[in-house]
Coordinates of C-alpha atoms in Angstrom, one line a residue:
X6 CA 205.5 94.8 -97.2
X7 CA 202.0 93.7 -98.2
X8 CA 201.2 91.6 -94.9
X9 CA 200.4 95.2 -92.8
X10 CA 200.4 97.8 -96.0
X11 CA 197.2 95.5 -96.3
X12 CA 196.2 96.1 -92.6
X13 CA 197.4 99.8 -92.1
X14 CA 194.6 100.7 -95.5
X15 CA 191.8 98.1 -94.1
X16 CA 188.9 101.0 -93.0
X17 CA 188.3 98.9 -89.1
X18 CA 191.7 99.1 -88.3
X19 CA 193.5 102.7 -89.1
X20 CA 191.8 103.3 -92.4
X21 CA 195.6 104.9 -94.1
X22 CA 196.0 105.9 -97.6
X23 CA 198.1 103.1 -98.5
X24 CA 198.7 100.6 -102.0
X25 CA 197.4 97.3 -103.2
X26 CA 198.8 94.5 -105.3
X27 CA 197.2 93.5 -107.8
X28 CA 197.4 90.3 -105.7
X29 CA 194.9 91.7 -103.0
X30 CA 192.1 93.4 -106.1
X31 CA 188.9 92.8 -103.8
X32 CA 187.4 91.8 -107.1
X33 CA 189.6 88.8 -107.8
X34 CA 192.1 88.8 -104.4
X35 CA 194.2 85.4 -105.1
X36 CA 195.4 85.6 -101.3
X37 CA 193.6 85.8 -97.7
X38 CA 193.8 88.3 -95.6
X39 CA 193.2 86.3 -92.1
X40 CA 196.8 85.8 -91.9
X41 CA 197.3 89.0 -92.5
X42 CA 194.9 90.9 -90.2
X43 CA 195.9 87.9 -87.6
X44 CA 199.2 89.0 -87.7
X45 CA 200.2 93.1 -88.0
X46 CA 196.2 93.4 -88.2
X47 CA 195.3 92.8 -84.7
X48 CA 198.9 94.8 -83.1
X49 CA 197.4 97.5 -84.9
X50 CA 193.9 96.9 -83.9
X51 CA 194.3 97.2 -80.6
X52 CA 197.2 100.1 -80.9
X53 CA 194.2 101.9 -82.2
X54 CA 191.8 100.7 -79.7
X55 CA 194.1 102.0 -76.8
X56 CA 195.7 105.1 -78.2
X57 CA 194.1 107.7 -77.0
X58 CA 196.1 110.5 -79.9
X59 CA 193.8 110.7 -83.1
X60 CA 196.7 108.5 -85.2
X61 CA 199.2 105.7 -84.7
X62 CA 202.6 107.9 -85.8
X63 CA 204.3 106.0 -88.1
X64 CA 207.1 105.1 -85.8
X65 CA 204.9 103.2 -83.4
X66 CA 203.1 101.6 -86.5
X67 CA 206.9 100.1 -87.2
X68 CA 207.6 99.3 -84.4
X69 CA 204.6 97.3 -83.9
X70 CA 205.0 95.5 -87.1
X71 CA 208.7 94.7 -86.1
X72 CA 207.6 93.5 -82.2
X73 CA 205.2 91.0 -83.6
X74 CA 206.7 89.7 -86.2
X75 CA 209.3 89.4 -83.5
X76 CA 208.0 87.0 -81.1
X77 CA 205.9 85.2 -83.6
X78 CA 209.8 84.4 -85.7
X79 CA 210.2 82.3 -81.8
X80 CA 207.7 79.5 -82.9
X81 CA 210.7 78.9 -85.6
X82 CA 212.4 78.0 -82.4
X83 CA 210.6 76.1 -80.9
X84 CA 209.9 74.4 -84.4
X85 CA 213.1 73.7 -84.4
X86 CA 213.9 72.7 -80.5
X87 CA 211.0 69.6 -81.5
X88 CA 212.7 68.8 -85.4
X89 CA 216.2 68.1 -84.7
X90 CA 217.1 65.1 -82.3
X91 CA 219.1 66.5 -79.2
X92 CA 222.1 65.2 -79.8
X93 CA 222.7 68.0 -82.3
X94 CA 219.3 70.2 -81.1
X95 CA 221.8 73.2 -79.3
X96 CA 223.7 73.7 -82.6
X97 CA 220.7 73.8 -84.9
X98 CA 219.1 76.6 -82.2
X99 CA 223.2 78.4 -82.7
X100 CA 222.5 77.7 -87.0
X101 CA 218.7 79.3 -86.7
X102 CA 219.6 82.7 -84.1
X103 CA 223.0 82.9 -86.1
X104 CA 221.4 83.0 -89.5
X105 CA 221.1 86.5 -91.4
X106 CA 218.1 85.7 -92.2
X107 CA 217.1 85.5 -89.1
X108 CA 217.5 89.0 -88.4
X109 CA 216.7 90.4 -91.0
X110 CA 214.0 89.5 -92.9
X111 CA 212.3 87.1 -90.1
X112 CA 211.0 90.3 -88.0
X113 CA 209.5 91.7 -91.4
X114 CA 206.4 91.4 -92.3
X115 CA 206.8 89.6 -95.5
X116 CA 204.3 86.9 -96.4
X117 CA 207.9 84.8 -96.9
X118 CA 208.2 85.6 -92.6
X119 CA 204.8 84.0 -91.8
X120 CA 204.6 81.0 -94.5
X121 CA 208.3 79.6 -93.4
X122 CA 206.9 79.8 -89.8
X123 CA 203.6 77.6 -91.0
X124 CA 206.0 75.8 -92.8
X125 CA 207.6 74.8 -89.3
X126 CA 204.9 74.2 -87.3
X127 CA 203.6 71.8 -90.7
X128 CA 206.7 69.8 -89.9
X129 CA 206.5 69.2 -87.0
X130 CA 203.3 67.4 -87.4
X131 CA 204.7 66.0 -90.9
X132 CA 207.9 63.7 -88.6
X133 CA 208.9 61.7 -91.5
X134 CA 211.3 60.0 -91.9
X135 CA 213.1 61.9 -95.1
X136 CA 213.7 65.1 -92.1
X137 CA 215.3 62.6 -89.8
X138 CA 219.1 64.1 -89.3
X139 CA 220.3 60.6 -87.5
X140 CA 220.0 59.0 -90.6
X141 CA 222.6 61.6 -92.6
X142 CA 225.2 59.7 -94.0
X143 CA 228.7 59.6 -92.6
X144 CA 230.8 60.4 -95.8
X145 CA 228.0 63.5 -96.6
X146 CA 230.8 66.7 -97.7
X147 CA 230.0 70.1 -94.8
X148 CA 229.1 71.7 -98.4
X149 CA 226.1 69.7 -99.8
X150 CA 224.6 70.8 -95.8
X151 CA 225.5 73.9 -96.6
X152 CA 224.6 74.3 -99.7
X153 CA 221.2 73.4 -98.4
X154 CA 221.5 75.6 -95.4
X155 CA 222.0 78.6 -97.5
X156 CA 219.1 78.5 -100.2
X157 CA 216.7 80.3 -99.9
X158 CA 213.4 77.8 -100.3
X159 CA 213.0 74.7 -100.5
X160 CA 210.5 71.3 -101.4
X161 CA 210.1 69.0 -98.9
X162 CA 207.7 65.9 -99.8
X163 CA 206.5 63.5 -96.9
X164 CA 205.7 60.7 -97.9
X165 CA 202.7 58.1 -98.3
X166 CA 203.2 56.1 -95.0
X167 CA 202.3 52.4 -95.1
X168 CA 199.1 52.3 -94.9
X169 CA 198.5 53.9 -97.9
X170 CA 196.4 56.9 -96.9
X171 CA 197.5 59.8 -98.6
X172 CA 199.2 61.6 -97.1
X173 CA 201.9 63.2 -99.8
X174 CA 202.4 67.1 -98.3
X175 CA 204.4 70.0 -100.7
X176 CA 206.1 72.1 -98.9
X177 CA 206.8 74.6 -101.3
X178 CA 208.3 77.8 -99.2
X179 CA 210.7 76.3 -95.1
X180 CA 213.3 78.2 -93.6
X181 CA 217.1 78.4 -95.1
X182 CA 217.8 76.6 -91.6
X183 CA 215.1 74.3 -89.9
X184 CA 214.9 71.4 -91.9
X185 CA 218.5 71.3 -93.5
X186 CA 219.9 73.5 -90.1
X187 CA 220.5 70.9 -87.5
X188 CA 222.1 68.2 -90.1
X189 CA 225.0 71.4 -91.7
X190 CA 225.8 71.6 -87.6
X191 CA 225.5 68.1 -87.2
X192 CA 227.8 67.5 -90.4
X193 CA 230.2 69.8 -88.8
X194 CA 230.3 67.8 -85.3
X195 CA 231.2 64.7 -87.5
X196 CA 233.5 66.2 -89.5
X197 CA 236.7 64.5 -88.4
X198 CA 239.5 67.4 -89.4
X199 CA 239.2 69.6 -86.8
X200 CA 240.5 72.1 -89.3
X201 CA 237.8 71.7 -91.7
X202 CA 235.5 72.5 -88.6
X203 CA 236.8 75.8 -88.3
X204 CA 237.2 77.0 -92.2
X205 CA 232.8 76.2 -92.2
X206 CA 232.6 77.8 -89.0
X207 CA 234.7 81.5 -90.4
X208 CA 232.9 81.1 -93.3
X209 CA 229.3 80.6 -92.1
X210 CA 230.0 83.6 -89.3
X211 CA 231.7 86.0 -92.0
X212 CA 228.9 84.9 -94.1
X213 CA 225.9 85.5 -91.6
X214 CA 228.0 89.1 -90.5
X215 CA 228.7 90.5 -94.1
X216 CA 224.8 89.3 -95.8
X217 CA 222.6 90.9 -92.4
X218 CA 225.2 94.2 -92.4
X219 CA 223.9 94.1 -95.8
X220 CA 220.5 93.0 -96.5
X221 CA 218.4 94.6 -93.2
X222 CA 220.7 97.3 -92.8
X223 CA 222.4 98.7 -96.6
X224 CA 220.0 97.5 -99.1
X225 CA 217.0 100.0 -99.9
X226 CA 218.3 101.3 -96.6
X227 CA 216.9 105.0 -96.9
X228 CA 213.3 105.0 -97.9
X229 CA 211.6 103.7 -94.1
X230 CA 213.7 107.1 -93.4
X231 CA 212.7 108.7 -96.3
X232 CA 208.3 107.9 -95.7
X233 CA 209.7 108.9 -91.6
X234 CA 210.9 112.6 -92.5
X235 CA 208.1 113.1 -95.1
X236 CA 205.2 112.3 -92.3
X237 CA 206.7 115.5 -91.4
X238 CA 207.1 117.7 -93.7
X239 CA 203.3 117.3 -95.1
X240 CA 201.8 115.8 -91.6
X241 CA 200.3 119.0 -89.9
X242 CA 200.8 121.0 -94.0
X243 CA 197.1 122.8 -95.4
X244 CA 199.3 122.6 -98.6
X245 CA 198.6 120.4 -101.5
X246 CA 202.5 117.6 -101.5
X247 CA 203.2 115.5 -104.5
X248 CA 205.5 112.9 -103.3
X249 CA 207.3 111.3 -106.1
X250 CA 209.4 108.1 -105.7
X251 CA 211.9 108.0 -108.7
X252 CA 215.0 104.6 -108.9
X253 CA 214.1 102.9 -106.0
X254 CA 212.0 100.0 -104.6
X255 CA 207.6 100.8 -103.9
X256 CA 207.9 102.9 -100.9
X257 CA 205.8 101.3 -98.4
X258 CA 203.0 104.7 -97.8
X259 CA 201.8 103.7 -94.3
X260 CA 204.3 104.9 -93.2
X261 CA 203.3 108.4 -94.2
X262 CA 200.9 107.9 -91.9
X263 CA 198.2 109.9 -94.6
X264 CA 194.9 109.4 -93.0
X265 CA 191.8 108.6 -95.7
X266 CA 188.5 110.7 -95.6
X267 CA 185.7 108.2 -93.9
X268 CA 183.3 109.6 -97.1
X269 CA 185.8 108.7 -100.2
X270 CA 185.4 105.2 -101.7
X271 CA 187.9 102.7 -101.3
X272 CA 191.7 103.6 -102.8
X273 CA 192.5 103.0 -106.4
X274 CA 195.0 103.1 -108.5
X275 CA 195.7 104.1 -112.3
X276 CA 196.6 101.7 -114.2
X277 CA 199.4 103.4 -116.2
X278 CA 203.6 103.0 -115.9
X279 CA 203.7 105.8 -114.0
X280 CA 201.4 104.3 -111.5
X281 CA 199.6 107.5 -109.0
X282 CA 196.8 107.4 -107.3
X283 CA 195.4 110.9 -106.0
X284 CA 193.0 110.7 -102.3
X285 CA 191.7 113.3 -99.9
X286 CA 193.8 113.6 -96.7
X287 CA 193.0 115.7 -93.6
X288 CA 195.6 116.8 -93.8
X289 CA 195.7 117.6 -97.5
X290 CA 195.1 116.6 -100.8
X291 CA 198.6 115.1 -101.5
X292 CA 199.6 113.0 -104.4
X293 CA 202.1 109.6 -104.3
X294 CA 204.0 108.5 -107.9
X295 CA 206.3 105.4 -107.9
X296 CA 207.9 105.7 -111.2
X297 CA 210.5 103.2 -109.9
X298 CA 212.8 103.2 -112.3
X299 CA 210.9 105.3 -114.7
X300 CA 213.8 106.7 -117.2
X301 CA 214.9 111.0 -117.4
X302 CA 212.1 111.9 -119.1
X303 CA 209.2 109.8 -117.8
X304 CA 210.8 112.1 -114.0
X305 CA 210.9 115.2 -116.2
X306 CA 207.0 114.7 -116.9
X307 CA 205.7 114.1 -113.7
X308 CA 207.3 117.2 -112.4
X309 CA 206.3 119.3 -115.4
X310 CA 202.3 117.5 -115.2
X311 CA 201.9 118.6 -110.9
X312 CA 199.5 120.9 -109.5
X313 CA 200.5 121.0 -106.3
X314 CA 202.1 123.8 -104.5
X315 CA 205.0 122.0 -103.1
X316 CA 206.3 118.6 -104.6
X317 CA 209.2 116.1 -103.4
X318 CA 211.7 113.3 -104.8
X319 CA 213.2 111.1 -103.5
X320 CA 215.8 109.1 -105.5
X321 CA 219.3 107.3 -104.6
X322 CA 221.7 110.4 -104.3
X323 CA 223.6 108.5 -107.5
X324 CA 221.1 108.8 -110.0
X325 CA 220.6 111.7 -109.2
X326 CA 224.2 113.3 -110.0
X327 CA 222.2 111.9 -114.0
X328 CA 219.9 114.9 -114.7
X329 CA 221.0 117.2 -117.3
X330 CA 223.5 120.5 -115.6
X331 CA 220.3 122.8 -116.9
X332 CA 217.8 120.8 -114.4
X333 CA 219.2 120.1 -111.4
X334 CA 219.7 123.7 -110.2
X335 CA 215.5 122.9 -109.3
X336 CA 216.3 120.3 -107.7
X337 CA 216.5 121.6 -103.6
X338 CA 217.9 119.6 -100.9
X339 CA 216.5 118.6 -97.9
X340 CA 218.0 116.1 -96.1
X341 CA 220.8 113.0 -97.2
X342 CA 219.4 109.3 -95.7
X343 CA 222.9 107.0 -94.8
X344 CA 223.1 105.1 -96.2
X345 CA 221.1 103.4 -98.3
X346 CA 222.9 100.2 -100.9
X347 CA 221.2 100.2 -104.3
X348 CA 221.8 97.3 -105.8
X349 CA 220.1 98.0 -109.7
X350 CA 222.3 101.4 -110.4
X351 CA 225.7 99.8 -108.8
X352 CA 228.1 101.2 -111.7
X353 CA 226.1 104.6 -111.4
X354 CA 226.8 104.6 -107.1
X355 CA 230.3 103.8 -108.0
X356 CA 231.4 106.5 -110.1
X357 CA 229.8 108.9 -107.5
X358 CA 231.7 107.3 -104.5
X359 CA 231.1 106.1 -101.4
X360 CA 229.7 108.6 -99.0
X361 CA 226.7 109.8 -102.5
X362 CA 227.1 106.4 -103.5
X363 CA 225.3 105.4 -100.8
X364 CA 223.3 107.9 -100.2
X365 CA 218.9 108.3 -100.4
X366 CA 218.0 112.0 -101.3
X367 CA 214.9 114.0 -100.9
X368 CA 214.4 117.8 -102.8
X369 CA 212.2 120.6 -103.2
X370 CA 211.8 120.5 -106.6
X371 CA 210.8 124.2 -108.6
X372 CA 209.1 123.6 -110.9
X373 CA 209.3 127.5 -113.1
X374 CA 212.7 126.3 -113.5
X375 CA 211.4 122.4 -115.1
X376 CA 209.9 125.1 -117.3
X377 CA 212.5 126.8 -118.1
X378 CA 215.4 124.2 -119.1
X379 CA 212.8 122.9 -120.7
X380 CA 212.7 126.7 -122.9
X381 CA 216.5 127.0 -122.8
X382 CA 217.2 123.5 -124.4

């Protein structure tokens, strides 16, 4: 979610504490900021100007960026209606609208979501004969279209025109259905046996329903709610806080809603395996540490080194239960977030059962207890 993370951290938009990955390094950037500012940056800027409060609430940011990309994804519907010939146009739109990709990914501020829209608009202008759905062979089996329609990325070359002008265009990223979606449904229409038609439709519905739940709701689903919860804990607190994420994906820090001081230099992060960013926010000094997949020893060393008044740990409950017993009493549960599917540690999640295995926990840490635990080992 680097798109909205960049705009939320811009000084001229919101000035929130965010995390810039290496490709956004201002010294040698590898990505352009114009598409980012035109998508999530524009609604953030407008909302900031019309907002009567001092700062935008993280939940407001969440709704704005999702609404922005929801509107942007409507261009995919327009592209499909133009690209698909009239005989299969309705089926192509049905395929796009019923795909889990549309509901789970295209409404999120991913670079791939924006790329898909741009590619779809480019394909409208290309009008290549190679993309003509009317040229589908009658004997092409359904599985070949299904595989292509559900593949993540497709490379589509547009050949040189007859005049010899170089119009070769390599489209690196495209939607899962935009190019061959119409072809998939067209192949269904060409199928002579009704049972094959029913089999495809049943498989398509079941496939997209399962993946929409897994990737749209469950997969790492507790991270953003945990950030909303932490925001409510630290927003009005005058004490120092240290927030540690362990065994999760990188948390989008804009949802903590921590404003940077205007007189501080741009945020820089220490180039270590344990990535720590320290900043002075209006609510006090806050430290955010992303341990990613660090070991238990790395976690304990981080907890021992913290000097904050309050330390929060956010981790899958299944991974919390792997902490040795002499330390487990040092973690005070604050809240449980459900569902949170951690596909990187399925074995541990299955071992603790579905309820704990699909939960993300937020804990406060008793540092003296950690020190005493080391003394007893």
